[in-house]
mmCIF file with all atom_site columns, C-alpha atoms in Angstrom:
data_model
loop_
_atom_site.group_PDB
_atom_site.id
_atom_site.type_symbol
_atom_site.label_atom_id
_atom_site.label_alt_id
_atom_site.label_comp_id
_atom_site.label_asym_id
_atom_site.label_entity_id
_atom_site.label_seq_id
_atom_site.pdbx_PDB_ins_code
_atom_site.Cartn_x
_atom_site.Cartn_y
_atom_site.Cartn_z
_atom_site.occupancy
_atom_site.B_iso_or_equiv
_atom_site.pdbx_formal_charge
_atom_site.auth_seq_id
_atom_site.auth_comp_id
_atom_site.auth_asym_id
_atom_site.auth_atom_id
_atom_site.pdbx_PDB_model_num
ATOM 1   C CA . UNK A 1 1   ? 11.339  27.116  9.600  1.00 52.00 ? 1254 UNK A CA 1
ATOM 2   C CA . UNK A 1 2   ? 12.315  26.447  6.012  1.00 68.00 ? 1255 UNK A CA 1
ATOM 3   C CA . UNK A 1 3   ? 9.516   25.207  3.780  1.00 69.00 ? 1256 UNK A CA 1
ATOM 4   C CA . UNK A 1 4   ? 11.181  21.843  3.128  1.00 76.00 ? 1257 UNK A CA 1
ATOM 5   C CA . UNK A 1 5   ? 11.720  21.247  6.860  1.00 82.00 ? 1258 UNK A CA 1
ATOM 6   C CA . UNK A 1 6   ? 8.096   22.135  7.576  1.00 87.00 ? 1259 UNK A CA 1
ATOM 7   C CA . UNK A 1 7   ? 6.938   19.782  4.830  1.00 90.00 ? 1260 UNK A CA 1
ATOM 8   C CA . UNK A 1 8   ? 9.096   16.939  6.126  1.00 93.00 ? 1261 UNK A CA 1
ATOM 9   C CA . UNK A 1 9   ? 8.057   17.497  9.743  1.00 94.00 ? 1262 UNK A CA 1
ATOM 10  C CA . UNK A 1 10  ? 4.358   17.595  8.898  1.00 95.00 ? 1263 UNK A CA 1
ATOM 11  C CA . UNK A 1 11  ? 4.541   14.476  6.716  1.00 96.00 ? 1264 UNK A CA 1
ATOM 12  C CA . UNK A 1 12  ? 6.494   12.490  9.305  1.00 97.00 ? 1265 UNK A CA 1
ATOM 13  C CA . UNK A 1 13  ? 4.287   13.554  12.216 1.00 97.00 ? 1266 UNK A CA 1
ATOM 14  C CA . UNK A 1 14  ? 1.116   12.722  10.310 1.00 98.00 ? 1267 UNK A CA 1
ATOM 15  C CA . UNK A 1 15  ? 2.481   9.430   8.963  1.00 98.00 ? 1268 UNK A CA 1
ATOM 16  C CA . UNK A 1 16  ? 3.770   8.276   12.349 1.00 99.00 ? 1269 UNK A CA 1
ATOM 17  C CA . UNK A 1 17  ? 0.562   9.180   14.164 1.00 99.00 ? 1270 UNK A CA 1
ATOM 18  C CA . UNK A 1 18  ? -1.696  7.594   11.549 1.00 99.00 ? 1271 UNK A CA 1
ATOM 19  C CA . UNK A 1 19  ? 0.537   4.523   11.262 1.00 99.00 ? 1272 UNK A CA 1
ATOM 20  C CA . UNK A 1 20  ? 0.596   4.045   15.022 1.00 99.00 ? 1273 UNK A CA 1
ATOM 21  C CA . UNK A 1 21  ? -3.146  4.482   15.535 1.00 99.00 ? 1274 UNK A CA 1
ATOM 22  C CA . UNK A 1 22  ? -3.986  2.254   12.570 1.00 98.00 ? 1275 UNK A CA 1
ATOM 23  C CA . UNK A 1 23  ? -1.404  -0.294  13.715 1.00 98.00 ? 1276 UNK A CA 1
ATOM 24  C CA . UNK A 1 24  ? -2.926  -0.458  17.197 1.00 98.00 ? 1277 UNK A CA 1
ATOM 25  C CA . UNK A 1 25  ? -6.366  -0.946  15.652 1.00 98.00 ? 1278 UNK A CA 1
ATOM 26  C CA . UNK A 1 26  ? -4.977  -3.674  13.389 1.00 96.00 ? 1279 UNK A CA 1
ATOM 27  C CA . UNK A 1 27  ? -3.336  -5.476  16.302 1.00 98.00 ? 1280 UNK A CA 1
ATOM 28  C CA . UNK A 1 28  ? -6.578  -5.334  18.268 1.00 97.00 ? 1281 UNK A CA 1
ATOM 29  C CA . UNK A 1 29  ? -8.671  -6.583  15.325 1.00 95.00 ? 1282 UNK A CA 1
ATOM 30  C CA . UNK A 1 30  ? -6.276  -9.424  14.556 1.00 92.00 ? 1283 UNK A CA 1
ATOM 31  C CA . UNK A 1 31  ? -6.232  -10.597 18.165 1.00 97.00 ? 1284 UNK A CA 1
ATOM 32  C CA . UNK A 1 32  ? -10.023 -10.409 18.475 1.00 95.00 ? 1285 UNK A CA 1
ATOM 33  C CA . UNK A 1 33  ? -10.563 -12.229 15.179 1.00 92.00 ? 1286 UNK A CA 1
ATOM 34  C CA . UNK A 1 34  ? -7.991  -14.993 15.671 1.00 92.00 ? 1287 UNK A CA 1
ATOM 35  C CA . UNK A 1 35  ? -7.129  -15.140 19.377 1.00 96.00 ? 1288 UNK A CA 1
ATOM 36  C CA . UNK A 1 36  ? -3.504  -15.368 18.256 1.00 95.00 ? 1289 UNK A CA 1
ATOM 37  C CA . UNK A 1 37  ? -0.510  -13.158 18.948 1.00 95.00 ? 1290 UNK A CA 1
ATOM 38  C CA . UNK A 1 38  ? -1.498  -9.758  17.542 1.00 96.00 ? 1291 UNK A CA 1
ATOM 39  C CA . UNK A 1 39  ? 1.972   -9.298  16.041 1.00 95.00 ? 1292 UNK A CA 1
ATOM 40  C CA . UNK A 1 40  ? 0.804   -11.759 13.375 1.00 93.00 ? 1293 UNK A CA 1
ATOM 41  C CA . UNK A 1 41  ? -0.771  -8.818  11.601 1.00 95.00 ? 1294 UNK A CA 1
ATOM 42  C CA . UNK A 1 42  ? 2.641   -7.621  10.401 1.00 96.00 ? 1295 UNK A CA 1
ATOM 43  C CA . UNK A 1 43  ? 3.625   -10.791 8.487  1.00 96.00 ? 1296 UNK A CA 1
ATOM 44  C CA . UNK A 1 44  ? 0.184   -10.482 6.881  1.00 94.00 ? 1297 UNK A CA 1
ATOM 45  C CA . UNK A 1 45  ? 1.148   -6.991  5.708  1.00 96.00 ? 1298 UNK A CA 1
ATOM 46  C CA . UNK A 1 46  ? 4.537   -8.291  4.518  1.00 96.00 ? 1299 UNK A CA 1
ATOM 47  C CA . UNK A 1 47  ? 2.733   -11.003 2.541  1.00 95.00 ? 1300 UNK A CA 1
ATOM 48  C CA . UNK A 1 48  ? 1.561   -8.254  0.214  1.00 95.00 ? 1301 UNK A CA 1
ATOM 49  C CA . UNK A 1 49  ? 5.107   -8.221  -1.167 1.00 96.00 ? 1302 UNK A CA 1
ATOM 50  C CA . UNK A 1 50  ? 6.546   -11.592 -0.158 1.00 96.00 ? 1303 UNK A CA 1
ATOM 51  C CA . UNK A 1 51  ? 3.456   -13.790 -0.546 1.00 95.00 ? 1304 UNK A CA 1
ATOM 52  C CA . UNK A 1 52  ? 2.901   -16.847 1.639  1.00 94.00 ? 1305 UNK A CA 1
ATOM 53  C CA . UNK A 1 53  ? 6.613   -16.971 2.531  1.00 96.00 ? 1306 UNK A CA 1
ATOM 54  C CA . UNK A 1 54  ? 6.003   -14.022 4.863  1.00 96.00 ? 1307 UNK A CA 1
ATOM 55  C CA . UNK A 1 55  ? 4.084   -16.257 7.264  1.00 94.00 ? 1308 UNK A CA 1
ATOM 56  C CA . UNK A 1 56  ? 7.086   -18.510 7.875  1.00 95.00 ? 1309 UNK A CA 1
ATOM 57  C CA . UNK A 1 57  ? 9.735   -15.794 7.730  1.00 92.00 ? 1310 UNK A CA 1
ATOM 58  C CA . UNK A 1 58  ? 9.900   -15.036 11.461 1.00 95.00 ? 1311 UNK A CA 1
ATOM 59  C CA . UNK A 1 59  ? 11.109  -11.719 12.834 1.00 97.00 ? 1312 UNK A CA 1
ATOM 60  C CA . UNK A 1 60  ? 12.449  -10.391 9.512  1.00 97.00 ? 1313 UNK A CA 1
ATOM 61  C CA . UNK A 1 61  ? 8.966   -10.601 7.990  1.00 97.00 ? 1314 UNK A CA 1
ATOM 62  C CA . UNK A 1 62  ? 7.469   -8.973  11.062 1.00 97.00 ? 1315 UNK A CA 1
ATOM 63  C CA . UNK A 1 63  ? 9.953   -6.118  10.607 1.00 98.00 ? 1316 UNK A CA 1
ATOM 64  C CA . UNK A 1 64  ? 9.125   -5.842  6.901  1.00 98.00 ? 1317 UNK A CA 1
ATOM 65  C CA . UNK A 1 65  ? 5.433   -5.694  7.789  1.00 98.00 ? 1318 UNK A CA 1
ATOM 66  C CA . UNK A 1 66  ? 6.020   -2.849  10.251 1.00 98.00 ? 1319 UNK A CA 1
ATOM 67  C CA . UNK A 1 67  ? 8.128   -1.036  7.646  1.00 99.00 ? 1320 UNK A CA 1
ATOM 68  C CA . UNK A 1 68  ? 5.509   -1.409  4.893  1.00 98.00 ? 1321 UNK A CA 1
ATOM 69  C CA . UNK A 1 69  ? 2.731   -0.367  7.280  1.00 98.00 ? 1322 UNK A CA 1
ATOM 70  C CA . UNK A 1 70  ? 4.446   2.890   8.241  1.00 99.00 ? 1323 UNK A CA 1
ATOM 71  C CA . UNK A 1 71  ? 5.601   3.507   4.665  1.00 98.00 ? 1324 UNK A CA 1
ATOM 72  C CA . UNK A 1 72  ? 2.032   3.316   3.380  1.00 98.00 ? 1325 UNK A CA 1
ATOM 73  C CA . UNK A 1 73  ? 0.731   5.545   6.194  1.00 99.00 ? 1326 UNK A CA 1
ATOM 74  C CA . UNK A 1 74  ? 3.464   8.092   5.512  1.00 98.00 ? 1327 UNK A CA 1
ATOM 75  C CA . UNK A 1 75  ? 2.832   8.067   1.756  1.00 98.00 ? 1328 UNK A CA 1
ATOM 76  C CA . UNK A 1 76  ? -0.841  8.803   2.395  1.00 99.00 ? 1329 UNK A CA 1
ATOM 77  C CA . UNK A 1 77  ? 0.257   11.630  4.706  1.00 98.00 ? 1330 UNK A CA 1
ATOM 78  C CA . UNK A 1 78  ? 2.617   13.055  2.063  1.00 97.00 ? 1331 UNK A CA 1
ATOM 79  C CA . UNK A 1 79  ? -0.150  13.043  -0.536 1.00 97.00 ? 1332 UNK A CA 1
ATOM 80  C CA . UNK A 1 80  ? -2.570  14.831  1.802  1.00 97.00 ? 1333 UNK A CA 1
ATOM 81  C CA . UNK A 1 81  ? -0.016  17.407  2.963  1.00 95.00 ? 1334 UNK A CA 1
ATOM 82  C CA . UNK A 1 82  ? 0.920   18.253  -0.628 1.00 94.00 ? 1335 UNK A CA 1
ATOM 83  C CA . UNK A 1 83  ? -2.731  18.433  -1.642 1.00 94.00 ? 1336 UNK A CA 1
ATOM 84  C CA . UNK A 1 84  ? -3.564  20.686  1.313  1.00 93.00 ? 1337 UNK A CA 1
ATOM 85  C CA . UNK A 1 85  ? -0.904  23.104  0.102  1.00 88.00 ? 1338 UNK A CA 1
ATOM 86  C CA . UNK A 1 86  ? -2.919  23.479  -3.083 1.00 90.00 ? 1339 UNK A CA 1
ATOM 87  C CA . UNK A 1 87  ? -6.438  23.486  -1.632 1.00 90.00 ? 1340 UNK A CA 1
ATOM 88  C CA . UNK A 1 88  ? -6.681  25.759  1.408  1.00 86.00 ? 1341 UNK A CA 1
ATOM 89  C CA . UNK A 1 89  ? -10.175 24.501  2.231  1.00 89.00 ? 1342 UNK A CA 1
ATOM 90  C CA . UNK A 1 90  ? -8.683  21.147  3.264  1.00 90.00 ? 1343 UNK A CA 1
ATOM 91  C CA . UNK A 1 91  ? -6.760  22.787  6.108  1.00 87.00 ? 1344 UNK A CA 1
ATOM 92  C CA . UNK A 1 92  ? -9.669  24.949  7.223  1.00 89.00 ? 1345 UNK A CA 1
ATOM 93  C CA . UNK A 1 93  ? -12.178 22.096  7.623  1.00 95.00 ? 1346 UNK A CA 1
ATOM 94  C CA . UNK A 1 94  ? -9.963  19.369  9.039  1.00 96.00 ? 1347 UNK A CA 1
ATOM 95  C CA . UNK A 1 95  ? -12.730 17.188  10.548 1.00 98.00 ? 1348 UNK A CA 1
ATOM 96  C CA . UNK A 1 96  ? -14.796 16.893  7.378  1.00 98.00 ? 1349 UNK A CA 1
ATOM 97  C CA . UNK A 1 97  ? -11.662 16.648  5.274  1.00 98.00 ? 1350 UNK A CA 1
ATOM 98  C CA . UNK A 1 98  ? -10.220 13.963  7.538  1.00 98.00 ? 1351 UNK A CA 1
ATOM 99  C CA . UNK A 1 99  ? -13.352 11.843  7.292  1.00 98.00 ? 1352 UNK A CA 1
ATOM 100 C CA . UNK A 1 100 ? -13.418 12.191  3.517  1.00 98.00 ? 1353 UNK A CA 1
ATOM 101 C CA . UNK A 1 101 ? -9.718  11.395  3.296  1.00 98.00 ? 1354 UNK A CA 1
ATOM 102 C CA . UNK A 1 102 ? -10.164 8.318   5.497  1.00 99.00 ? 1355 UNK A CA 1
ATOM 103 C CA . UNK A 1 103 ? -12.819 7.084   3.055  1.00 99.00 ? 1356 UNK A CA 1
ATOM 104 C CA . UNK A 1 104 ? -10.438 7.817   0.172  1.00 99.00 ? 1357 UNK A CA 1
ATOM 105 C CA . UNK A 1 105 ? -7.682  5.805   1.904  1.00 99.00 ? 1358 UNK A CA 1
ATOM 106 C CA . UNK A 1 106 ? -10.102 2.901   2.419  1.00 98.00 ? 1359 UNK A CA 1
ATOM 107 C CA . UNK A 1 107 ? -11.052 2.955   -1.272 1.00 98.00 ? 1360 UNK A CA 1
ATOM 108 C CA . UNK A 1 108 ? -7.440  3.117   -2.481 1.00 98.00 ? 1361 UNK A CA 1
ATOM 109 C CA . UNK A 1 109 ? -6.366  0.298   -0.182 1.00 97.00 ? 1362 UNK A CA 1
ATOM 110 C CA . UNK A 1 110 ? -9.332  -1.997  -0.884 1.00 95.00 ? 1363 UNK A CA 1
ATOM 111 C CA . UNK A 1 111 ? -9.792  -1.304  -4.573 1.00 94.00 ? 1364 UNK A CA 1
ATOM 112 C CA . UNK A 1 112 ? -6.164  -0.771  -5.558 1.00 94.00 ? 1365 UNK A CA 1
ATOM 113 C CA . UNK A 1 113 ? -3.327  -1.678  -3.212 1.00 94.00 ? 1366 UNK A CA 1
ATOM 114 C CA . UNK A 1 114 ? -4.612  -4.912  -1.667 1.00 93.00 ? 1367 UNK A CA 1
ATOM 115 C CA . UNK A 1 115 ? -5.989  -6.432  -4.907 1.00 92.00 ? 1368 UNK A CA 1
ATOM 116 C CA . UNK A 1 116 ? -2.682  -5.702  -6.655 1.00 90.00 ? 1369 UNK A CA 1
ATOM 117 C CA . UNK A 1 117 ? -0.655  -7.281  -3.845 1.00 92.00 ? 1370 UNK A CA 1
ATOM 118 C CA . UNK A 1 118 ? 0.026   -10.909 -2.943 1.00 91.00 ? 1371 UNK A CA 1
ATOM 119 C CA . UNK A 1 119 ? -2.248  -10.773 0.127  1.00 88.00 ? 1372 UNK A CA 1
ATOM 120 C CA . UNK A 1 120 ? -4.766  -13.601 0.222  1.00 82.00 ? 1373 UNK A CA 1
ATOM 121 C CA . UNK A 1 121 ? -8.316  -12.365 0.691  1.00 84.00 ? 1374 UNK A CA 1
ATOM 122 C CA . UNK A 1 122 ? -11.570 -14.014 1.518  1.00 86.00 ? 1375 UNK A CA 1
ATOM 123 C CA . UNK A 1 123 ? -14.963 -13.064 0.166  1.00 92.00 ? 1376 UNK A CA 1
ATOM 124 C CA . UNK A 1 124 ? -16.260 -9.530  0.688  1.00 91.00 ? 1377 UNK A CA 1
ATOM 125 C CA . UNK A 1 125 ? -17.822 -9.039  4.122  1.00 94.00 ? 1378 UNK A CA 1
ATOM 126 C CA . UNK A 1 126 ? -19.901 -5.882  4.544  1.00 96.00 ? 1379 UNK A CA 1
ATOM 127 C CA . UNK A 1 127 ? -19.573 -5.779  8.346  1.00 95.00 ? 1380 UNK A CA 1
ATOM 128 C CA . UNK A 1 128 ? -15.771 -6.043  8.113  1.00 94.00 ? 1381 UNK A CA 1
ATOM 129 C CA . UNK A 1 129 ? -15.680 -3.418  5.365  1.00 96.00 ? 1382 UNK A CA 1
ATOM 130 C CA . UNK A 1 130 ? -17.678 -0.977  7.503  1.00 97.00 ? 1383 UNK A CA 1
ATOM 131 C CA . UNK A 1 131 ? -15.491 -1.681  10.542 1.00 97.00 ? 1384 UNK A CA 1
ATOM 132 C CA . UNK A 1 132 ? -12.305 -1.177  8.517  1.00 97.00 ? 1385 UNK A CA 1
ATOM 133 C CA . UNK A 1 133 ? -13.709 2.005   6.984  1.00 98.00 ? 1386 UNK A CA 1
ATOM 134 C CA . UNK A 1 134 ? -14.484 3.353   10.457 1.00 98.00 ? 1387 UNK A CA 1
ATOM 135 C CA . UNK A 1 135 ? -10.984 2.554   11.643 1.00 98.00 ? 1388 UNK A CA 1
ATOM 136 C CA . UNK A 1 136 ? -9.416  4.356   8.684  1.00 98.00 ? 1389 UNK A CA 1
ATOM 137 C CA . UNK A 1 137 ? -11.667 7.378   9.171  1.00 99.00 ? 1390 UNK A CA 1
ATOM 138 C CA . UNK A 1 138 ? -10.615 7.706   12.816 1.00 98.00 ? 1391 UNK A CA 1
ATOM 139 C CA . UNK A 1 139 ? -7.045  6.406   12.807 1.00 99.00 ? 1392 UNK A CA 1
ATOM 140 C CA . UNK A 1 140 ? -5.779  7.660   9.439  1.00 99.00 ? 1393 UNK A CA 1
ATOM 141 C CA . UNK A 1 141 ? -7.961  10.348  7.877  1.00 99.00 ? 1394 UNK A CA 1
ATOM 142 C CA . UNK A 1 142 ? -8.614  12.464  10.963 1.00 98.00 ? 1395 UNK A CA 1
ATOM 143 C CA . UNK A 1 143 ? -5.056  12.369  12.371 1.00 98.00 ? 1396 UNK A CA 1
ATOM 144 C CA . UNK A 1 144 ? -3.454  13.228  9.034  1.00 98.00 ? 1397 UNK A CA 1
ATOM 145 C CA . UNK A 1 145 ? -5.878  16.087  8.497  1.00 98.00 ? 1398 UNK A CA 1
ATOM 146 C CA . UNK A 1 146 ? -5.493  17.331  12.091 1.00 97.00 ? 1399 UNK A CA 1
ATOM 147 C CA . UNK A 1 147 ? -1.677  17.316  12.029 1.00 97.00 ? 1400 UNK A CA 1
ATOM 148 C CA . UNK A 1 148 ? -1.704  19.086  8.670  1.00 95.00 ? 1401 UNK A CA 1
ATOM 149 C CA . UNK A 1 149 ? -4.126  21.750  9.911  1.00 94.00 ? 1402 UNK A CA 1
ATOM 150 C CA . UNK A 1 150 ? -1.963  22.471  12.981 1.00 91.00 ? 1403 UNK A CA 1
ATOM 151 C CA . UNK A 1 151 ? 1.312   22.890  11.119 1.00 86.00 ? 1404 UNK A CA 1
ATOM 152 C CA . UNK A 1 152 ? 2.590   25.720  9.000  1.00 70.00 ? 1405 UNK A CA 1
ATOM 153 C CA . UNK A 1 153 ? 0.944   25.862  5.570  1.00 68.00 ? 1406 UNK A CA 1
ATOM 154 C CA . UNK A 1 154 ? 3.162   24.320  2.940  1.00 65.00 ? 1407 UNK A CA 1
ATOM 155 C CA . UNK A 1 155 ? 2.112   26.733  0.192  1.00 59.00 ? 1408 UNK A CA 1
ATOM 156 C CA . UNK A 1 156 ? 1.814   26.243  -3.507 1.00 51.00 ? 1409 UNK A CA 1
ATOM 157 C CA . UNK A 1 157 ? 3.939   23.611  -5.185 1.00 46.00 ? 1410 UNK A CA 1
ATOM 158 C CA . UNK A 1 158 ? 6.732   24.979  -7.295 1.00 44.00 ? 1411 UNK A CA 1
ATOM 159 C CA . UNK A 1 159 ? 7.236   28.133  -5.234 1.00 44.00 ? 1412 UNK A CA 1
#
């Protein structure tokens, strides 16, 4: 398979798997926390771009939320796949690497993406932070690392 096709396939597989697993976890958390329709999690995601208007935007905002969710998951997958082409160790130790990458994703999302977005946030809650970290370790870091380790090595950038 051509290098670019392998790269695309690996990124899409990893992004779709991580996005789906993380999405299922998000739906479950939202329902357990609010008792409301779990699909309400996606307007919340859309509110990062559209602000409070996302909560009254109906199905279009739900669709935007799904789009943004999978876009973010896929961008994290692309970054990891490209990095693993440079650092062979990442592919060889996928469990440890996946856990570390899940923690990295948590840090980027909670210290960068979410604070820079329009999402309203409450005060810091350690129990929620630990739960969310665990979810990202298992649903994002490990799947991205696993998919990357199973697919053809991408090789050095620029070759």
